[in-house]
mmCIF file of C-alpha atoms in Angstrom:
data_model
loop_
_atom_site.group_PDB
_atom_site.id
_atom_site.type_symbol
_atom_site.label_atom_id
_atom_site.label_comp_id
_atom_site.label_asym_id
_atom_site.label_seq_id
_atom_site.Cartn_x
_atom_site.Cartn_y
_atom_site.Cartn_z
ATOM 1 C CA UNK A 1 71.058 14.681 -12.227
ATOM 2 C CA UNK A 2 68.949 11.712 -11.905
ATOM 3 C CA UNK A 3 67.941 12.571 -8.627
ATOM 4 C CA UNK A 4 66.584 16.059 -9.536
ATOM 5 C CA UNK A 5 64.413 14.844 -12.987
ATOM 6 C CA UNK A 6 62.987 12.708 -9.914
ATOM 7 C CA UNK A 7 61.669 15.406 -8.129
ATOM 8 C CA UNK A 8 60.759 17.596 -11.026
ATOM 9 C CA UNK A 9 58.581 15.052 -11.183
ATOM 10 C CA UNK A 10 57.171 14.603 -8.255
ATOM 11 C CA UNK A 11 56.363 18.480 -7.914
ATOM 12 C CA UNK A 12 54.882 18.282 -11.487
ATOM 13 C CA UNK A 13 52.993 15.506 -10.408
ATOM 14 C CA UNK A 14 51.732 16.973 -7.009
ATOM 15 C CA UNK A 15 50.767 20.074 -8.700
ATOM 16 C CA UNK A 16 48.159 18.093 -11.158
ATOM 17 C CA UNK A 17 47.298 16.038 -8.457
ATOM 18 C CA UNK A 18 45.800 19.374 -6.776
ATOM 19 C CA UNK A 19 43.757 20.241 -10.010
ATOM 20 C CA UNK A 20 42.156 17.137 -10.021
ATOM 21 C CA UNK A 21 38.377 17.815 -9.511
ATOM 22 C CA UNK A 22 36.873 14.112 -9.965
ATOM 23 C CA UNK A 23 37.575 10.577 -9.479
ATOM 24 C CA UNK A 24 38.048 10.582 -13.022
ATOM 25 C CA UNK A 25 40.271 13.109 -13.262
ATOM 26 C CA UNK A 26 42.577 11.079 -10.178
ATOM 27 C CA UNK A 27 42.226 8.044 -12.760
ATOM 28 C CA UNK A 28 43.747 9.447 -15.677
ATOM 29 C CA UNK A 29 46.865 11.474 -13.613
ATOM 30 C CA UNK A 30 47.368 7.477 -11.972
ATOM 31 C CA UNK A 31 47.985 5.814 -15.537
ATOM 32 C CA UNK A 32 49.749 8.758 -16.695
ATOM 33 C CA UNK A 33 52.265 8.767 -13.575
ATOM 34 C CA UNK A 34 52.045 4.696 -12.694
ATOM 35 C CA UNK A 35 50.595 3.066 -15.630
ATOM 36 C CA UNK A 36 52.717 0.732 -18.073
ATOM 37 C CA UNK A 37 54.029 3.524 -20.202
ATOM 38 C CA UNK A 38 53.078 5.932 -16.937
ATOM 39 C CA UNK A 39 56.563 8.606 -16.606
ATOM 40 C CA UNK A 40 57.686 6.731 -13.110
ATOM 41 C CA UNK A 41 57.466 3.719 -14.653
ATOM 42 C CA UNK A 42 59.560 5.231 -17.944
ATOM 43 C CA UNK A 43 62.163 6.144 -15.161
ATOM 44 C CA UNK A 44 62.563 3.283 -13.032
ATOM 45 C CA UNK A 45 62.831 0.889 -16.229
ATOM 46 C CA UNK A 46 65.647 3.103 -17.049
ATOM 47 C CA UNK A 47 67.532 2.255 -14.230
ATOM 48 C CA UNK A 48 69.358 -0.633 -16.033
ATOM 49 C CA UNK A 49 71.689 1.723 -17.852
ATOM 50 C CA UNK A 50 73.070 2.970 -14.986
ATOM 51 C CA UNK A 51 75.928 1.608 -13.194
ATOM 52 C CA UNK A 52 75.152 -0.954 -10.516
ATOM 53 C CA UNK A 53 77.100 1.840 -7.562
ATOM 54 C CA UNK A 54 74.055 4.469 -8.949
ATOM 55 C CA UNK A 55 71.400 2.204 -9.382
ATOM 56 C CA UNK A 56 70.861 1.104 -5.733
ATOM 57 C CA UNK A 57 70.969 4.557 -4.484
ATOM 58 C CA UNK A 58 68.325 6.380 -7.474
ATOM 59 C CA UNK A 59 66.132 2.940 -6.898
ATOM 60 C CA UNK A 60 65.740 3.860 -3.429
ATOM 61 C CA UNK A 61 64.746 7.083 -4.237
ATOM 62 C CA UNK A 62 62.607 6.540 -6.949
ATOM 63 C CA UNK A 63 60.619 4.472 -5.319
ATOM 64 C CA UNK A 64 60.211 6.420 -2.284
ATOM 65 C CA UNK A 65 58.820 9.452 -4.721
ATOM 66 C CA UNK A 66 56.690 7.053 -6.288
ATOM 67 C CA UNK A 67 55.391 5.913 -2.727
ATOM 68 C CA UNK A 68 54.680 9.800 -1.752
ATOM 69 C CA UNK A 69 52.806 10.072 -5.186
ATOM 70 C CA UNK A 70 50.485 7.560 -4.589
ATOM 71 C CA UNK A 71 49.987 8.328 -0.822
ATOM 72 C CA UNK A 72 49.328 12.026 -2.549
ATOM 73 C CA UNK A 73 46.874 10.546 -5.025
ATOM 74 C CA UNK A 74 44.506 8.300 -2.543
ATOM 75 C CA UNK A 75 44.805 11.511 -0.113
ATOM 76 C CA UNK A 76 42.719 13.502 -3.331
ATOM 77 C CA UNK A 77 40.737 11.128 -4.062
ATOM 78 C CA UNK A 78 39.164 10.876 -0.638
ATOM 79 C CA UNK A 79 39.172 14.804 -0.039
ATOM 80 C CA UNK A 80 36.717 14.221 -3.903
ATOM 81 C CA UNK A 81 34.530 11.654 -2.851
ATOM 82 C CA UNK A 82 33.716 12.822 0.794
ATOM 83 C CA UNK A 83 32.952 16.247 -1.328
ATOM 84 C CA UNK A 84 30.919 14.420 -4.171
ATOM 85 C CA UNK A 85 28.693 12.579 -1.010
ATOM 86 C CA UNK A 86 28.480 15.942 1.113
ATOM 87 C CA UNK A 87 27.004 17.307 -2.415
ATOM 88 C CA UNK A 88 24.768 14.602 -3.098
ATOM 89 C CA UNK A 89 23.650 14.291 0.578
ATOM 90 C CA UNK A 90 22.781 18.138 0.757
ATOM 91 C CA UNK A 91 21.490 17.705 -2.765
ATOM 92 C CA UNK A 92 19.142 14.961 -1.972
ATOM 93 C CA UNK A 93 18.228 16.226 1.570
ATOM 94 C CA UNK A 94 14.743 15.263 2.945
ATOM 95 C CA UNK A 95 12.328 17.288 4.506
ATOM 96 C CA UNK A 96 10.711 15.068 7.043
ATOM 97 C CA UNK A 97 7.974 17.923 8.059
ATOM 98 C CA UNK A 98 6.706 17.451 4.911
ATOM 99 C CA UNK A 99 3.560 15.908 3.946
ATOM 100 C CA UNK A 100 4.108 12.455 1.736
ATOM 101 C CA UNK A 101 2.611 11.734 -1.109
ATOM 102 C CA UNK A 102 -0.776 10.021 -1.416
ATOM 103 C CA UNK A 103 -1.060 6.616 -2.038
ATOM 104 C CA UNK A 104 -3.766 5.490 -4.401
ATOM 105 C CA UNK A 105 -5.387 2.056 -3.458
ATOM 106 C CA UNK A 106 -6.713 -0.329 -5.951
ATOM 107 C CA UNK A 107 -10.289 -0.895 -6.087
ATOM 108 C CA UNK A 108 -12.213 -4.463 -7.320
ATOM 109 C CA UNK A 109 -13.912 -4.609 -10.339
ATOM 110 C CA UNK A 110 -18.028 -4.749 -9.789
ATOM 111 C CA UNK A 111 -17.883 -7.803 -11.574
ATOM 112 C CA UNK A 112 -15.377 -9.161 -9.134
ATOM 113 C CA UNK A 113 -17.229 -7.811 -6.486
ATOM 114 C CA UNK A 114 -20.484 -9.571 -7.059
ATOM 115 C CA UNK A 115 -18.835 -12.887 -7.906
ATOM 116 C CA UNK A 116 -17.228 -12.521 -4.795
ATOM 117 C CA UNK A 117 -20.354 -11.630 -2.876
ATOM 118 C CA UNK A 118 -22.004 -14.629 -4.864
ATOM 119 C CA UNK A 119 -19.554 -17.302 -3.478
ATOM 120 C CA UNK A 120 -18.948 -16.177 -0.304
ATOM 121 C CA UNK A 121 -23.159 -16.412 0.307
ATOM 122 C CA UNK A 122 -22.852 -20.117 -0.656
ATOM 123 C CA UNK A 123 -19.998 -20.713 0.655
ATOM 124 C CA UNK A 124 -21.733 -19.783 3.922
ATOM 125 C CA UNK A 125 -23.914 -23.059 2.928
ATOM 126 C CA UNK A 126 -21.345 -24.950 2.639
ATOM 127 C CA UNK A 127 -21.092 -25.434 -1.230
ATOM 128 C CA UNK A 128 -17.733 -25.827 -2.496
ATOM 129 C CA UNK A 129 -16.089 -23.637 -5.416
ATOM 130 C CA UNK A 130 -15.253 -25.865 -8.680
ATOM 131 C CA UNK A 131 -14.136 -24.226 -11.813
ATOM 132 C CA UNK A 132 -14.285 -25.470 -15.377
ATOM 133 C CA UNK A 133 -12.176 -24.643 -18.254
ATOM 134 C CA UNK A 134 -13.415 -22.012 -20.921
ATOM 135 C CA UNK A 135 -12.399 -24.800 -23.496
ATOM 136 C CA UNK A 136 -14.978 -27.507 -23.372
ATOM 137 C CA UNK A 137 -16.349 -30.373 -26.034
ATOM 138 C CA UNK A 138 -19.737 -29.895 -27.552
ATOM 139 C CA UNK A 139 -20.582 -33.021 -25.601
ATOM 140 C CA UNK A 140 -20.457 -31.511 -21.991
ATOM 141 C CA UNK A 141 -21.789 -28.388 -23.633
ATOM 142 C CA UNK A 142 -24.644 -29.335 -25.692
ATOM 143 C CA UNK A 143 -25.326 -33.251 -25.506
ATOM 144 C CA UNK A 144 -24.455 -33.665 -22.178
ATOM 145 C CA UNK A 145 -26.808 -31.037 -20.937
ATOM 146 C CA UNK A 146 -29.707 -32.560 -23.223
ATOM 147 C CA UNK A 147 -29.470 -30.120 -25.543
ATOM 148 C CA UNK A 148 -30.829 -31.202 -28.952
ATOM 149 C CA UNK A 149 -29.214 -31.032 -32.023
ATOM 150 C CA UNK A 150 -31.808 -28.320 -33.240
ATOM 151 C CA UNK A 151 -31.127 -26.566 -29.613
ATOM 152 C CA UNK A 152 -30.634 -22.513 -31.285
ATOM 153 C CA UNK A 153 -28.004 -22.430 -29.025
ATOM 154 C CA UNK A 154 -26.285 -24.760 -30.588
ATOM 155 C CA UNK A 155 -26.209 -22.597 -33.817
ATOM 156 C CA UNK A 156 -22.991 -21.640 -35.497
ATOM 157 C CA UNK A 157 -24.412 -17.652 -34.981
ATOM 158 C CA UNK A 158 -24.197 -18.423 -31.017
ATOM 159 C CA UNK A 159 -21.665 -20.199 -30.181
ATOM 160 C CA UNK A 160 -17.897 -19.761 -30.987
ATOM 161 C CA UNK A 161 -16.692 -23.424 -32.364
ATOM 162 C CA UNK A 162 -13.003 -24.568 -32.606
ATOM 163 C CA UNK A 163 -13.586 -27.718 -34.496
ATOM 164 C CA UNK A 164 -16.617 -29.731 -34.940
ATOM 165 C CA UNK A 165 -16.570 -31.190 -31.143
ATOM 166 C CA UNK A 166 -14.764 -28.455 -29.150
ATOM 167 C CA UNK A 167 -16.182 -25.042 -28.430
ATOM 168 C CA UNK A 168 -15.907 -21.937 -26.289
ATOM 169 C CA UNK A 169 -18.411 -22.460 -23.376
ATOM 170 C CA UNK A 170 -21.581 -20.480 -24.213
ATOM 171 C CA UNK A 171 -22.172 -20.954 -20.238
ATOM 172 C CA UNK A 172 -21.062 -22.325 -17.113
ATOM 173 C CA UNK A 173 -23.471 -25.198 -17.362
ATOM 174 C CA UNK A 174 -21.024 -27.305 -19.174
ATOM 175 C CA UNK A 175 -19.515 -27.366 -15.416
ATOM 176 C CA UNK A 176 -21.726 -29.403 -14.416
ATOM 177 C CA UNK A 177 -21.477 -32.756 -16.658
ATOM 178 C CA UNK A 178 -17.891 -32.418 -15.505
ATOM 179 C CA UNK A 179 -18.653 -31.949 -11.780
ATOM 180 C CA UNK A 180 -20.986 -35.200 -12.105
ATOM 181 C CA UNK A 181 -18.022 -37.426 -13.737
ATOM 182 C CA UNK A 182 -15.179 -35.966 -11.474
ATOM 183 C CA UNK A 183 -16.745 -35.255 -8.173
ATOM 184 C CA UNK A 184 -18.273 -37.876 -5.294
ATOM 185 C CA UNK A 185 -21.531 -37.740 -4.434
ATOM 186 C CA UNK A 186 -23.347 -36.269 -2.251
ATOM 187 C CA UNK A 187 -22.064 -32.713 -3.497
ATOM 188 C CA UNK A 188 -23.113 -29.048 -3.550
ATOM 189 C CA UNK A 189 -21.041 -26.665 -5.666
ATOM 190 C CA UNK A 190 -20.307 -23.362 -6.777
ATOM 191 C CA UNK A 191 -19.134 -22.538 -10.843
ATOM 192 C CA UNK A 192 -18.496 -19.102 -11.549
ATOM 193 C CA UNK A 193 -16.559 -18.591 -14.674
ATOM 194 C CA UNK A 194 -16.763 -16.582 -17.778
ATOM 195 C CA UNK A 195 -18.675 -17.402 -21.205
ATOM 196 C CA UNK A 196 -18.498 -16.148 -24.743
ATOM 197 C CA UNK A 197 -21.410 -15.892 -26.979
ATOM 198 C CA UNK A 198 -21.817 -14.232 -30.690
ATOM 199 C CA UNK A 199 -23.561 -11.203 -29.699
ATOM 200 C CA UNK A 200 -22.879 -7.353 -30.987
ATOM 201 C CA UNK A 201 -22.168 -5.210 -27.833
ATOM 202 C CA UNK A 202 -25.065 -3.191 -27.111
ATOM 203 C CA UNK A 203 -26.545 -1.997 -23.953
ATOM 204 C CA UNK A 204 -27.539 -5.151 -22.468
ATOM 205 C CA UNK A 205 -25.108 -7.615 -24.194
ATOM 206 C CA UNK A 206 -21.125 -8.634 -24.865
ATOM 207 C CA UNK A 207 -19.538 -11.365 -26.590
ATOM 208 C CA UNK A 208 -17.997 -11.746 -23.383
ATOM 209 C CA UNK A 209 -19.472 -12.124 -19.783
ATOM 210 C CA UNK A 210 -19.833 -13.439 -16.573
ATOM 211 C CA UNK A 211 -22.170 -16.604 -14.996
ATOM 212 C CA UNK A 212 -22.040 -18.642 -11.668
ATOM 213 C CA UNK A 213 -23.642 -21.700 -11.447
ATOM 214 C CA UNK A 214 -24.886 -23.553 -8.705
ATOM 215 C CA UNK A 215 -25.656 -27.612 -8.533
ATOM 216 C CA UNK A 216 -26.326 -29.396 -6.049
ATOM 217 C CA UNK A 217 -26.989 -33.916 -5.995
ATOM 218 C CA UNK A 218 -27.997 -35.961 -3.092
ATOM 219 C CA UNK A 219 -30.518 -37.432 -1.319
ATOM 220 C CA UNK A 220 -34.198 -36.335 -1.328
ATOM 221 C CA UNK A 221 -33.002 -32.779 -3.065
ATOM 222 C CA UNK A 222 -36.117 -31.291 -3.615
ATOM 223 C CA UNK A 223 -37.985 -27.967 -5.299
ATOM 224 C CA UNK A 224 -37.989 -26.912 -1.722
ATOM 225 C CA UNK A 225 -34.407 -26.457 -1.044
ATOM 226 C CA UNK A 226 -33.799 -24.802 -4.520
ATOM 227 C CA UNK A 227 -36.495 -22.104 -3.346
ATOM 228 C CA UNK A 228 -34.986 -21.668 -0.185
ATOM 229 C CA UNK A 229 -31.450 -21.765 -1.195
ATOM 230 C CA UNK A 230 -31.990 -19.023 -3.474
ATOM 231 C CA UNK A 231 -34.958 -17.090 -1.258
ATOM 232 C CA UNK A 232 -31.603 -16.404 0.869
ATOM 233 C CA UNK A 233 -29.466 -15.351 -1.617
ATOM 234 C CA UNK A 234 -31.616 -12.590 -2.514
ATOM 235 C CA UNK A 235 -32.015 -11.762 0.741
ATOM 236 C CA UNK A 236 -28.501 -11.758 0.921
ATOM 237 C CA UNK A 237 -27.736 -10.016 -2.026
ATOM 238 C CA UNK A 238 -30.786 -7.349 -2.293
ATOM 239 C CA UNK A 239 -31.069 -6.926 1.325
ATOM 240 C CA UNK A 240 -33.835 -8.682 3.950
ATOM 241 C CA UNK A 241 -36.914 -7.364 3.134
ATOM 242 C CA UNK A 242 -36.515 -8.540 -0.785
ATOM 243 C CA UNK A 243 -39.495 -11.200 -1.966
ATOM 244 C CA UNK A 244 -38.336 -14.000 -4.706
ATOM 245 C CA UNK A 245 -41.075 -15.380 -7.496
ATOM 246 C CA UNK A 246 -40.762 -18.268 -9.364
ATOM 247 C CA UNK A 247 -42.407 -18.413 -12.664
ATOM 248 C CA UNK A 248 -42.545 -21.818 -14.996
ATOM 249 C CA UNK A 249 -39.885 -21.650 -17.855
ATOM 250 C CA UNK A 250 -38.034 -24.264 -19.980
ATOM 251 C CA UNK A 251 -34.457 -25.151 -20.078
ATOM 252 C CA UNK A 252 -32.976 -28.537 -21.659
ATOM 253 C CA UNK A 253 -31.064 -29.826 -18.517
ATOM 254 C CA UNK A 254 -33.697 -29.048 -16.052
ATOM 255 C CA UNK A 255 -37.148 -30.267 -15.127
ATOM 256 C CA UNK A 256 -39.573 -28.856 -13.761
ATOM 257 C CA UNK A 257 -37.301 -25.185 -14.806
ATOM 258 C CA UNK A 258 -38.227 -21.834 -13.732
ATOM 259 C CA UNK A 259 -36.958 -18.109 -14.158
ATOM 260 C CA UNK A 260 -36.768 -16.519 -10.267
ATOM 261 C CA UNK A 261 -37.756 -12.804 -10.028
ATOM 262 C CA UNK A 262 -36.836 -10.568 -7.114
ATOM 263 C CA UNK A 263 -38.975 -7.843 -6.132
ATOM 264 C CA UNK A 264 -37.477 -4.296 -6.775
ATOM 265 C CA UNK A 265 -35.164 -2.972 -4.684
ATOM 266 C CA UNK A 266 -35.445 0.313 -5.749
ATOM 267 C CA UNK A 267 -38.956 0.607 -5.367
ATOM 268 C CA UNK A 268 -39.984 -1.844 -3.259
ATOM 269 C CA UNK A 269 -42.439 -3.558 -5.674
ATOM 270 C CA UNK A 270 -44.625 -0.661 -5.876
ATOM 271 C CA UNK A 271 -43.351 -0.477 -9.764
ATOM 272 C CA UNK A 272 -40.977 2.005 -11.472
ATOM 273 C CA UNK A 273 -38.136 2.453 -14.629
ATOM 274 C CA UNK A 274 -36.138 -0.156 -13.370
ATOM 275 C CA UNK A 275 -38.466 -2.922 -12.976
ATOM 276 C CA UNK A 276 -40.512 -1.734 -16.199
ATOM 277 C CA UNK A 277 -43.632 -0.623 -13.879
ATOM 278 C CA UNK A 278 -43.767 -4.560 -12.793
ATOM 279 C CA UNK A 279 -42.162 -4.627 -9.535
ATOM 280 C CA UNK A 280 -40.277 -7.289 -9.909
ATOM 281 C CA UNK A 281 -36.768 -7.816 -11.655
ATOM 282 C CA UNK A 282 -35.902 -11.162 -13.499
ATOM 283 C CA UNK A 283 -32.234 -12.368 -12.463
ATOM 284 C CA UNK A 284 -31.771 -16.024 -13.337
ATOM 285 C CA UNK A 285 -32.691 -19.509 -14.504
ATOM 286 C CA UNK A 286 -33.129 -22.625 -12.431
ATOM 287 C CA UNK A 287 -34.417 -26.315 -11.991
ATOM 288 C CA UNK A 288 -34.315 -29.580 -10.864
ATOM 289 C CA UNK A 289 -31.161 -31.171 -12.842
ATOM 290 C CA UNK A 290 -33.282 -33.704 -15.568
ATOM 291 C CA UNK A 291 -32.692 -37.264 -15.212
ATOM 292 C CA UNK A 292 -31.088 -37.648 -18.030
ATOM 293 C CA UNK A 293 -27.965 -34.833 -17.013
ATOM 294 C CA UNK A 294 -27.488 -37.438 -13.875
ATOM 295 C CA UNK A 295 -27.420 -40.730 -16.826
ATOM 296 C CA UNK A 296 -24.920 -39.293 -17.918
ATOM 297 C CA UNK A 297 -22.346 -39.801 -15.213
ATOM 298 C CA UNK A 298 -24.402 -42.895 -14.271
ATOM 299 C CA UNK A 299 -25.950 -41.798 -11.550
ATOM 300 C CA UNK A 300 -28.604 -43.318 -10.098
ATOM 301 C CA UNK A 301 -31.750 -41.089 -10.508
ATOM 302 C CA UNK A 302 -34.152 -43.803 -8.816
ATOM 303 C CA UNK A 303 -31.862 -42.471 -5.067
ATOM 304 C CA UNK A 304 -30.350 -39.362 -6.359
ATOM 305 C CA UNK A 305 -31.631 -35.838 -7.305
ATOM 306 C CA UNK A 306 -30.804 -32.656 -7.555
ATOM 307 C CA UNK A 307 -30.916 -28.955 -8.767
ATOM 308 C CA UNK A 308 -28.802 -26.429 -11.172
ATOM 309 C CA UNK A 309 -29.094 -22.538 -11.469
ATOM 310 C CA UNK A 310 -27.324 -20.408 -13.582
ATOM 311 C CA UNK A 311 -27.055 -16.785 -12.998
ATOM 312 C CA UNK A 312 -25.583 -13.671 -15.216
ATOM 313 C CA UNK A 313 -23.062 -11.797 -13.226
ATOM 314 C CA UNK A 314 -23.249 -8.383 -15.223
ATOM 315 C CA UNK A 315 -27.072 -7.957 -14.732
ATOM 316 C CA UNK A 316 -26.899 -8.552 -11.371
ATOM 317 C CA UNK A 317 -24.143 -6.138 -11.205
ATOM 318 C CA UNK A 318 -26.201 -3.581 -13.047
ATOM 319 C CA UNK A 319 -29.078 -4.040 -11.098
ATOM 320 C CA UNK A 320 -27.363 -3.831 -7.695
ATOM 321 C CA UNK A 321 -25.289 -0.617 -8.771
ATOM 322 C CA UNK A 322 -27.666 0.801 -10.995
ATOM 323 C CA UNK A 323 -25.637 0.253 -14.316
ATOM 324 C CA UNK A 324 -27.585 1.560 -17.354
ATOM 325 C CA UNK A 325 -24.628 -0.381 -19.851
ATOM 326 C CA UNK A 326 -23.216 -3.127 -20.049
ATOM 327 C CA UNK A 327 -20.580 -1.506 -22.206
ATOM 328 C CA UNK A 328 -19.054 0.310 -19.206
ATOM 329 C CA UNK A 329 -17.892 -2.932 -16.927
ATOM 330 C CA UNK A 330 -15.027 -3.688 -20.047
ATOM 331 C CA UNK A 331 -14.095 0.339 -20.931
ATOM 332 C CA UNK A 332 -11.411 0.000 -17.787
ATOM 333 C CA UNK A 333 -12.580 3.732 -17.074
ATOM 334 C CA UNK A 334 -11.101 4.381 -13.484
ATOM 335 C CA UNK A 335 -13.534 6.798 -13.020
ATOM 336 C CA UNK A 336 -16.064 4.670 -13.332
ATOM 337 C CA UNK A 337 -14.433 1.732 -11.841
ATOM 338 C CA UNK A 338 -13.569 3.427 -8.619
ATOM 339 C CA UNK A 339 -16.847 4.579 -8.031
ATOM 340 C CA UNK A 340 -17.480 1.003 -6.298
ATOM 341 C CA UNK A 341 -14.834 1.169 -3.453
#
């Protein structure tokens, strides 16, 4: 009697085995059949009420039914995975003939770009990059620099103060009271960074923008080399035939200071929109470093000398790409942005 409740079971088993359709389905049937309170299980623990001649005997076969089950039930549930991965393969099938998609390269910022073209020029003169932080004391700012106290610059409308003696750089120049202190002489360096100033976006200004500035101290540094260090950039950056002017100016931490012109590049001098009918384009500031920026860092000005520049990355991005805003370097417009690949 035993024997045939057995293999009732078995066939009833089999025969759900065969409408199993998913792994899932294989799962449940196994805890049903096998599990703790699974019907072979049920079976075999009631083998203890039997008597010990029967029990050997329906043992042996129960577990040989329950061995044929589960060699039934990992026979299924290979036939339903090799058919989920044949679906999934033939689902997921690749057509190598046809064309990939496109892949869509990143493009530098202008402003990147022309600090990059900046550096790399000196660089080429063997000037050395040195960064500052955007963090800086009023001292290295202002004081430092020989800024006086009634400097407009120094104004509360101009520059973005922390505290009384800590302020967001108005320019890169602070660099250079730090590069005097930190740095061993003779040197010639590179400072591009950016600067924040308390101006209403317009056309031709941003609370936030670019500068690199340039210093170099040594030995018999002269007005020369300052001419003809920056006679090359242009050349470099405006292309050969471009002409520099130097016109007299004033700045705090320089003397004698002058603004440096380039001739137009898009006329050639001869005058137009861009240049304002002049023929020549204004791009930065320079000078030879005043003695009392070298006191400072107690260096000695009777054997030492030297000359700064400061420069405005956005307008000479604008000028070189023909930018009519300012406005449209910080939109992050890709159109406009990959224009300059």
């Amino acid at each position: 009697m035993q024997n045939e409740s057995l293999n009732k079971l078995l066939e009833e088993a089999k025969e759900q085995l065969k409408r199993a359709e998913s792994s899932k389905d294989t799962e449940e049937l196994r805890v049903r059949m096998l599990g703790k309170k699974g019907r072979f299980t049920e079976i075999l623990r009631g083998m203890k009420d039997m008597r010990p001649e029967d029990r050997k005997e329906f043992g042996k076969a129960a577990n040989q039914a329950k061995a044929e089950f589960e060699k039934a039930l990992n026979q299924r549930r290979e036939e339903i995975q090799k058919r989920a991965k044949a679906a999934k393969l033939e689902k997921e099938t690749i057509d190598v003939t046809e064309p990939g998609e496109d892949i869509l390269f990143g493009v530098e910022h202008p402003i990147t770009q022309t600090i990059n073209e900046i550096v790399d020029i000196f660089r080429s003169l063997g000037y050395s990059v040195y960064e500052s932080p955007d963090v800086d004391t009023t001292f290295n700012t202002f004081d430092g620099l020989n800024a006086p106290e009634t400097h407009p610059a120094r104004d509360m409308t101009d520059t973005f103060y922390l505290t009384d003696k800590i302020c967001v750089r108005p320019h890169t120049s602070s660099g250079e009271v730090r590069a005097e202190k930190e740095l061993n002489l003779p040197f010639q360096i590179v400072l591009p960074g950016r600067c924040y100033r308390r101006d209403t976006p317009d056309a031709t200004h941003s609370p936030t923008f670019h500068q690199v500035e340039m210093m170099v101290v040594g030995e018999g540094i002269t007005m020369a080399d300052l001419k003809g260090s920056l006679d090359y950039m242009a050349k470099k950056l405006f292309g050969p035939d471009t002409r520099t002017k130097f016109r007299p100016h004033h700045f705090p931490f320089t003397e004698p200071s002058a603004e440096m012109d380039v001739s137009c590049f898009k006329c050639g001098g001869k005058g137009c929109n861009v240049c304002k009918g002049s023929g020549w384009i204004e791009i930065l500031g320079c000078g030879m470093t005043h003695p009392h920026v070298h006191q400072v860092a107690d260096i000695d000005t009777e054997k030492y000398t030297g000359f700064a520049v400061g420069m405005g990355v956005e307008r000479i991005a604008m000028l070189k790409y023909g930018i009519d805003d300012i406005r449209l370097l910080y939109e992050n417009d890709m159109r406009f942005i990959e224009q300059f690949k």
